[in-house]
Short mmCIF file of C-alpha atoms and ligand atoms in Angstrom, two decimals:
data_model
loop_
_atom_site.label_atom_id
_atom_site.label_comp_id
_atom_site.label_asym_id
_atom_site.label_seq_id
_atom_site.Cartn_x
_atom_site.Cartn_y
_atom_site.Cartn_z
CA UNK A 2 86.31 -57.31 -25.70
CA UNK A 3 83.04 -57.60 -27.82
CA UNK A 4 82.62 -54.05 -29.82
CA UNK A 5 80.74 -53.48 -33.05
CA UNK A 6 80.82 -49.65 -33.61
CA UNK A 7 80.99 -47.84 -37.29
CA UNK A 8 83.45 -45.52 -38.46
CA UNK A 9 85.12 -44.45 -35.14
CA UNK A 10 85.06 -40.86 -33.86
CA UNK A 11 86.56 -39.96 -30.21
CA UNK A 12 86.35 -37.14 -28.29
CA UNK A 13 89.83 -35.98 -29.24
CA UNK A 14 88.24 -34.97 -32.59
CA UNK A 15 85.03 -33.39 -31.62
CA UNK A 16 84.96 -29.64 -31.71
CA UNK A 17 82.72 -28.79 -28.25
CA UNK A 18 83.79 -24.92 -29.35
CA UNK A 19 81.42 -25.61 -32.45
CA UNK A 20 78.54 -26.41 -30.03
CA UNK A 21 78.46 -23.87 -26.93
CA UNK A 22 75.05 -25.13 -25.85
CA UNK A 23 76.69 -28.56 -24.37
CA UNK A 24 78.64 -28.56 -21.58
CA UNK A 25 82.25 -29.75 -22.28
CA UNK A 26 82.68 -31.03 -18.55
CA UNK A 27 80.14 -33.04 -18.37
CA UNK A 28 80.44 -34.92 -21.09
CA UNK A 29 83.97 -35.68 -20.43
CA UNK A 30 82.57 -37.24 -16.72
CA UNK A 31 79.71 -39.29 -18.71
CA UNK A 32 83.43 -40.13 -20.76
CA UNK A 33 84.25 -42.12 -17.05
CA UNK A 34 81.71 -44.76 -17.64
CA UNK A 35 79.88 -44.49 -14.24
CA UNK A 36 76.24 -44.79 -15.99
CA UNK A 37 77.84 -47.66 -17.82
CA UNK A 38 78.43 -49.09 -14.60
CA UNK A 39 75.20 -48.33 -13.17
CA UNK A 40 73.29 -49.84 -16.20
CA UNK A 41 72.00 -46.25 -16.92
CA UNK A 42 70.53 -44.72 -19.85
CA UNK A 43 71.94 -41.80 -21.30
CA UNK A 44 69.89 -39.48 -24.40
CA UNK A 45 71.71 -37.37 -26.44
CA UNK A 46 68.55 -35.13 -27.91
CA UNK A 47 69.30 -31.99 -30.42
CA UNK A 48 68.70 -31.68 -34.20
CA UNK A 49 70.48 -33.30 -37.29
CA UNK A 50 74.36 -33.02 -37.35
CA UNK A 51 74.75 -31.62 -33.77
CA UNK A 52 77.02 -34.56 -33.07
CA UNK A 53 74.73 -36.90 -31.56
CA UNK A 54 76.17 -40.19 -33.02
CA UNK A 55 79.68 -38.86 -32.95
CA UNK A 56 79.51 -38.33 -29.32
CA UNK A 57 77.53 -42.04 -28.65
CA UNK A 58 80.13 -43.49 -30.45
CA UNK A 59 82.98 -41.76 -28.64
CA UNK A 60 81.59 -42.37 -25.37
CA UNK A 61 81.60 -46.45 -27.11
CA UNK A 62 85.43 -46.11 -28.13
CA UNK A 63 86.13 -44.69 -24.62
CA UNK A 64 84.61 -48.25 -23.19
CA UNK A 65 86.08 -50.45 -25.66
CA UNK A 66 89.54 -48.55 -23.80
CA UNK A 67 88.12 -49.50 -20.66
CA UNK A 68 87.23 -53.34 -21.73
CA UNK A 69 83.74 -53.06 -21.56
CA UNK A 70 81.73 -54.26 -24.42
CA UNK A 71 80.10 -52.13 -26.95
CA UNK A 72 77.08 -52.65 -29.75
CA UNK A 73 76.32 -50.10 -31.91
CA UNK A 74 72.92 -50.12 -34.42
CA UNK A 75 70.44 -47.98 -35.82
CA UNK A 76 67.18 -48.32 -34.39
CA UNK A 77 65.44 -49.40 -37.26
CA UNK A 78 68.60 -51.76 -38.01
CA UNK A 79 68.12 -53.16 -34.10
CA UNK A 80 64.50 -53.87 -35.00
CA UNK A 81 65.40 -55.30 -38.89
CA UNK A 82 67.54 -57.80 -36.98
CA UNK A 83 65.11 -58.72 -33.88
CA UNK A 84 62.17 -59.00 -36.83
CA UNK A 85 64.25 -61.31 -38.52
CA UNK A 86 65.05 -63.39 -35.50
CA UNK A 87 61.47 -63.66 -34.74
CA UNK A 88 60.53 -64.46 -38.39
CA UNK A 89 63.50 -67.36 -37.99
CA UNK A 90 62.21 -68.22 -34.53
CA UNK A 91 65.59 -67.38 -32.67
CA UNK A 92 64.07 -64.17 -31.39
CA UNK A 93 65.12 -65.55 -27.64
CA UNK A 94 68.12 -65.83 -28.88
CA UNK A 95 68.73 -62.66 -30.62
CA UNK A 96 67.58 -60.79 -27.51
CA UNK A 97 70.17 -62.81 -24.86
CA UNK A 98 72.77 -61.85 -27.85
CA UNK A 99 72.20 -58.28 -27.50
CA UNK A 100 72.18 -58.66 -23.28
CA UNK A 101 76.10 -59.59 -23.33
CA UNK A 102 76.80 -55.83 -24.15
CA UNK A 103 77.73 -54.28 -21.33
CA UNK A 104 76.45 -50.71 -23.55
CA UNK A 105 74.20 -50.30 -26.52
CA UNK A 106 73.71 -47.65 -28.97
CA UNK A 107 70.73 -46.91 -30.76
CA UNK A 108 70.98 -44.64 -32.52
CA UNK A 109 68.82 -42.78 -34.98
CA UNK A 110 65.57 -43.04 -32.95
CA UNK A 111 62.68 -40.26 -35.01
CA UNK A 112 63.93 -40.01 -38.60
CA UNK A 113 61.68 -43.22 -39.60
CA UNK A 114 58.64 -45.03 -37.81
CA UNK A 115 59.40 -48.29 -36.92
CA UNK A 116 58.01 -51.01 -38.61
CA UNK A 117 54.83 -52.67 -37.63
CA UNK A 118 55.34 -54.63 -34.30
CA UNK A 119 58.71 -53.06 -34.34
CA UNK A 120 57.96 -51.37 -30.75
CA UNK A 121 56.78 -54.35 -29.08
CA UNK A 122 60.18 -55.92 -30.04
CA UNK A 123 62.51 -52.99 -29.17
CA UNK A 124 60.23 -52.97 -25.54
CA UNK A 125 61.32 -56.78 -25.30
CA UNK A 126 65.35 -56.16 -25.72
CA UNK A 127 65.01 -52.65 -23.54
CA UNK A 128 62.94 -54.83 -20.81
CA UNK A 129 65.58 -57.50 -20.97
CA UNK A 130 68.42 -55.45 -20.54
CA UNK A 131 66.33 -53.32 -17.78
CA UNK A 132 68.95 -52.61 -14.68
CA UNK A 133 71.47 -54.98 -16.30
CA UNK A 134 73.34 -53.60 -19.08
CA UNK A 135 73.71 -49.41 -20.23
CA UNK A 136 72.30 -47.74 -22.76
CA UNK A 137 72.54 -44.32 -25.05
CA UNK A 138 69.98 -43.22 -27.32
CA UNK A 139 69.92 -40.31 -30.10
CA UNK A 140 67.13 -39.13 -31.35
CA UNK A 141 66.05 -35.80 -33.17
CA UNK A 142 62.81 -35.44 -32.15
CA UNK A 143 61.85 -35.02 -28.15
CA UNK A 144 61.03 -37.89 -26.24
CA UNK A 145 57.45 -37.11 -25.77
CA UNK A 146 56.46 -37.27 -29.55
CA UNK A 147 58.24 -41.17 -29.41
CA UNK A 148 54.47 -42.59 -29.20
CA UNK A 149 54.74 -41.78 -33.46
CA UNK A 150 57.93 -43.38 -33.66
CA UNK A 151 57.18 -46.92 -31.90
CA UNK A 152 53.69 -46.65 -33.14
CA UNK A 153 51.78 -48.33 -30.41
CA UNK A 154 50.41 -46.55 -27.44
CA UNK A 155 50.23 -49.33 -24.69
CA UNK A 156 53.98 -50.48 -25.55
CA UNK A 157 54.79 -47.00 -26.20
CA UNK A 158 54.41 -46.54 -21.96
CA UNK A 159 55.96 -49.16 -20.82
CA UNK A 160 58.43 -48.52 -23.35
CA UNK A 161 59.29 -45.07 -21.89
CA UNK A 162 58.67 -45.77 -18.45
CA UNK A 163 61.77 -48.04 -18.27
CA UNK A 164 64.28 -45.63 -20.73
CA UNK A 165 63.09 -42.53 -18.56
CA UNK A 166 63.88 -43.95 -15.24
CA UNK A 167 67.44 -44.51 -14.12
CA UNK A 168 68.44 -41.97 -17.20
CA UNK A 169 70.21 -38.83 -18.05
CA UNK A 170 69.76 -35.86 -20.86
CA UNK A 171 71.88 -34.52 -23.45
CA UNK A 172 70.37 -31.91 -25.27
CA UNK A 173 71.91 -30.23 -28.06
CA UNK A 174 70.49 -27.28 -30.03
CA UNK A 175 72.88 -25.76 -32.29
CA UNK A 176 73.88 -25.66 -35.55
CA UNK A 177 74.41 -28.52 -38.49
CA UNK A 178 78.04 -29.32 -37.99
CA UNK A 179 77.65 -30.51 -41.61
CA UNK A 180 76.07 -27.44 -43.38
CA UNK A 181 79.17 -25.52 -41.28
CA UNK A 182 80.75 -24.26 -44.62
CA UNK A 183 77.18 -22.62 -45.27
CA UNK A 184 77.61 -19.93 -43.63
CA UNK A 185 73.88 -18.53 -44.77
CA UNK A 186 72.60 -21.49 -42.87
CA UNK A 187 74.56 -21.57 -39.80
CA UNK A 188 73.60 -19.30 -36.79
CA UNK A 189 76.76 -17.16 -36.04
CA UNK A 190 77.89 -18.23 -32.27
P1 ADP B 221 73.87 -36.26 -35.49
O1 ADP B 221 74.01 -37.65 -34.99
O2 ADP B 221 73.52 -35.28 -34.41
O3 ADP B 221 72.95 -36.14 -36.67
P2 ADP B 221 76.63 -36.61 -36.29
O4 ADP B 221 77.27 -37.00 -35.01
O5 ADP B 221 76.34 -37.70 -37.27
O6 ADP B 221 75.29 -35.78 -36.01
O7 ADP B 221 77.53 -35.48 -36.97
C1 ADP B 221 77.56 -35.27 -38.39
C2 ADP B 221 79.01 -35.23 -38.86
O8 ADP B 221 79.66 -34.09 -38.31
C3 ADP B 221 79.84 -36.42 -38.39
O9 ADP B 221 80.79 -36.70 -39.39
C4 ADP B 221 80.51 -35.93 -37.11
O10 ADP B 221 81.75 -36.59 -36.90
C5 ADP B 221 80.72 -34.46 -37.42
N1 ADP B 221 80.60 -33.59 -36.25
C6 ADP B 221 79.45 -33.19 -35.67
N2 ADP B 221 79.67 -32.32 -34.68
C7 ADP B 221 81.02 -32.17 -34.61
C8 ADP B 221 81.88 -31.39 -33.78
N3 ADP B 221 81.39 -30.54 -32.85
N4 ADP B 221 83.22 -31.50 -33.96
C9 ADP B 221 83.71 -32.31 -34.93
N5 ADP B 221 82.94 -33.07 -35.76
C10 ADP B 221 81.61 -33.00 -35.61
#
């Protein structure tokens, strides 16, 4: 099957006792695949090092295991590539590439704005793959202050409109599993 993830992390490995706000049980169900199924869209939301990309990309390991194909990218690496299709004129192209994925990751929406016109051609792949192929998005930032990220108000609704509907919420508020040795900076739990 067709997977591009980064360095893998499963489920086996992540620590849910480190993170008591998220619910252990359900992410092992979202771990079944049905919203992959059901072309869904699933957010993981929470602050830096909660284990938002850890979690998309276990949740991609577990469908590589069930033969389902996975693409993994930074958001402003998914727009780098569809801005350089465009430039190259292949942008049709591009965007029918990133349909055969039966899931994609983005991951990384907030930290940066995307680059200019960047919106309009994220809207374009999330429109194409609209009710036919699954989705999971981090971000650090809530999904009503997205109109800063994508930049452009009028793409910026139609944009949400279609990752809102047929979705699901992970939020995660807890501590910096990467500041956990800094014990001044970690809430106790
Ligand atoms: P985020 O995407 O929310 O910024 P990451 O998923 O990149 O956070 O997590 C940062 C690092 O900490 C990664 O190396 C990840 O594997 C690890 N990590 C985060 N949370 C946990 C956890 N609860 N158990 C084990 N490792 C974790």
């Amino acid at each position: 099957v067709m997977a591009r993830l980064p360095a893998i992390k499963t489920l086996a490995e992540f620590d849910f006792s480190f993170q008591p706000s998220l619910d252990r049980n359900r992410v092992m169900a979202l771990a079944e695949l049905k919203f992959v199924d059901r072309c869904e869209t699933l957010h993981f939301l929470g602050p830096p090092g909660t284990g938002k990309s850890h979690l998309s990309i276990a949740l991609g390991v577990e469908a590589v295991r069930a033969a389902k194909s996975v693409y993994f990218a930074t958001l402003a690496d998914l727009v780098g590539a569809l801005a350089k299709a465009e430039h190259e004129g292949t942008l049709r192209e591009k965007i029918r590439f990133f349909c055969r994925f039966a899931l994609l990751i983005v991951d990384e929406i907030g930290y940066l704005p995307v680059i200019p016109g960047g919106g309009n051609l994220f809207f374009q792949l999330v429109n194409a793959r609209y009710e036919r192929g699954a989705m999971i998005l981090t971000s650090n930032r809530g999904v009503a202050e997205w109109g800063e990220v994508f930049g452009d108000p009028v793409v910026d609704t139609a944009l949400l409109d279609r990752l809102l509907h047929h979705a699901s919420f992970v939020q995660i508020d807890g501590a910096s599993y990467r500041l956990r040795h800094h014990a001044d900076l970690v809430p106790e739990h």
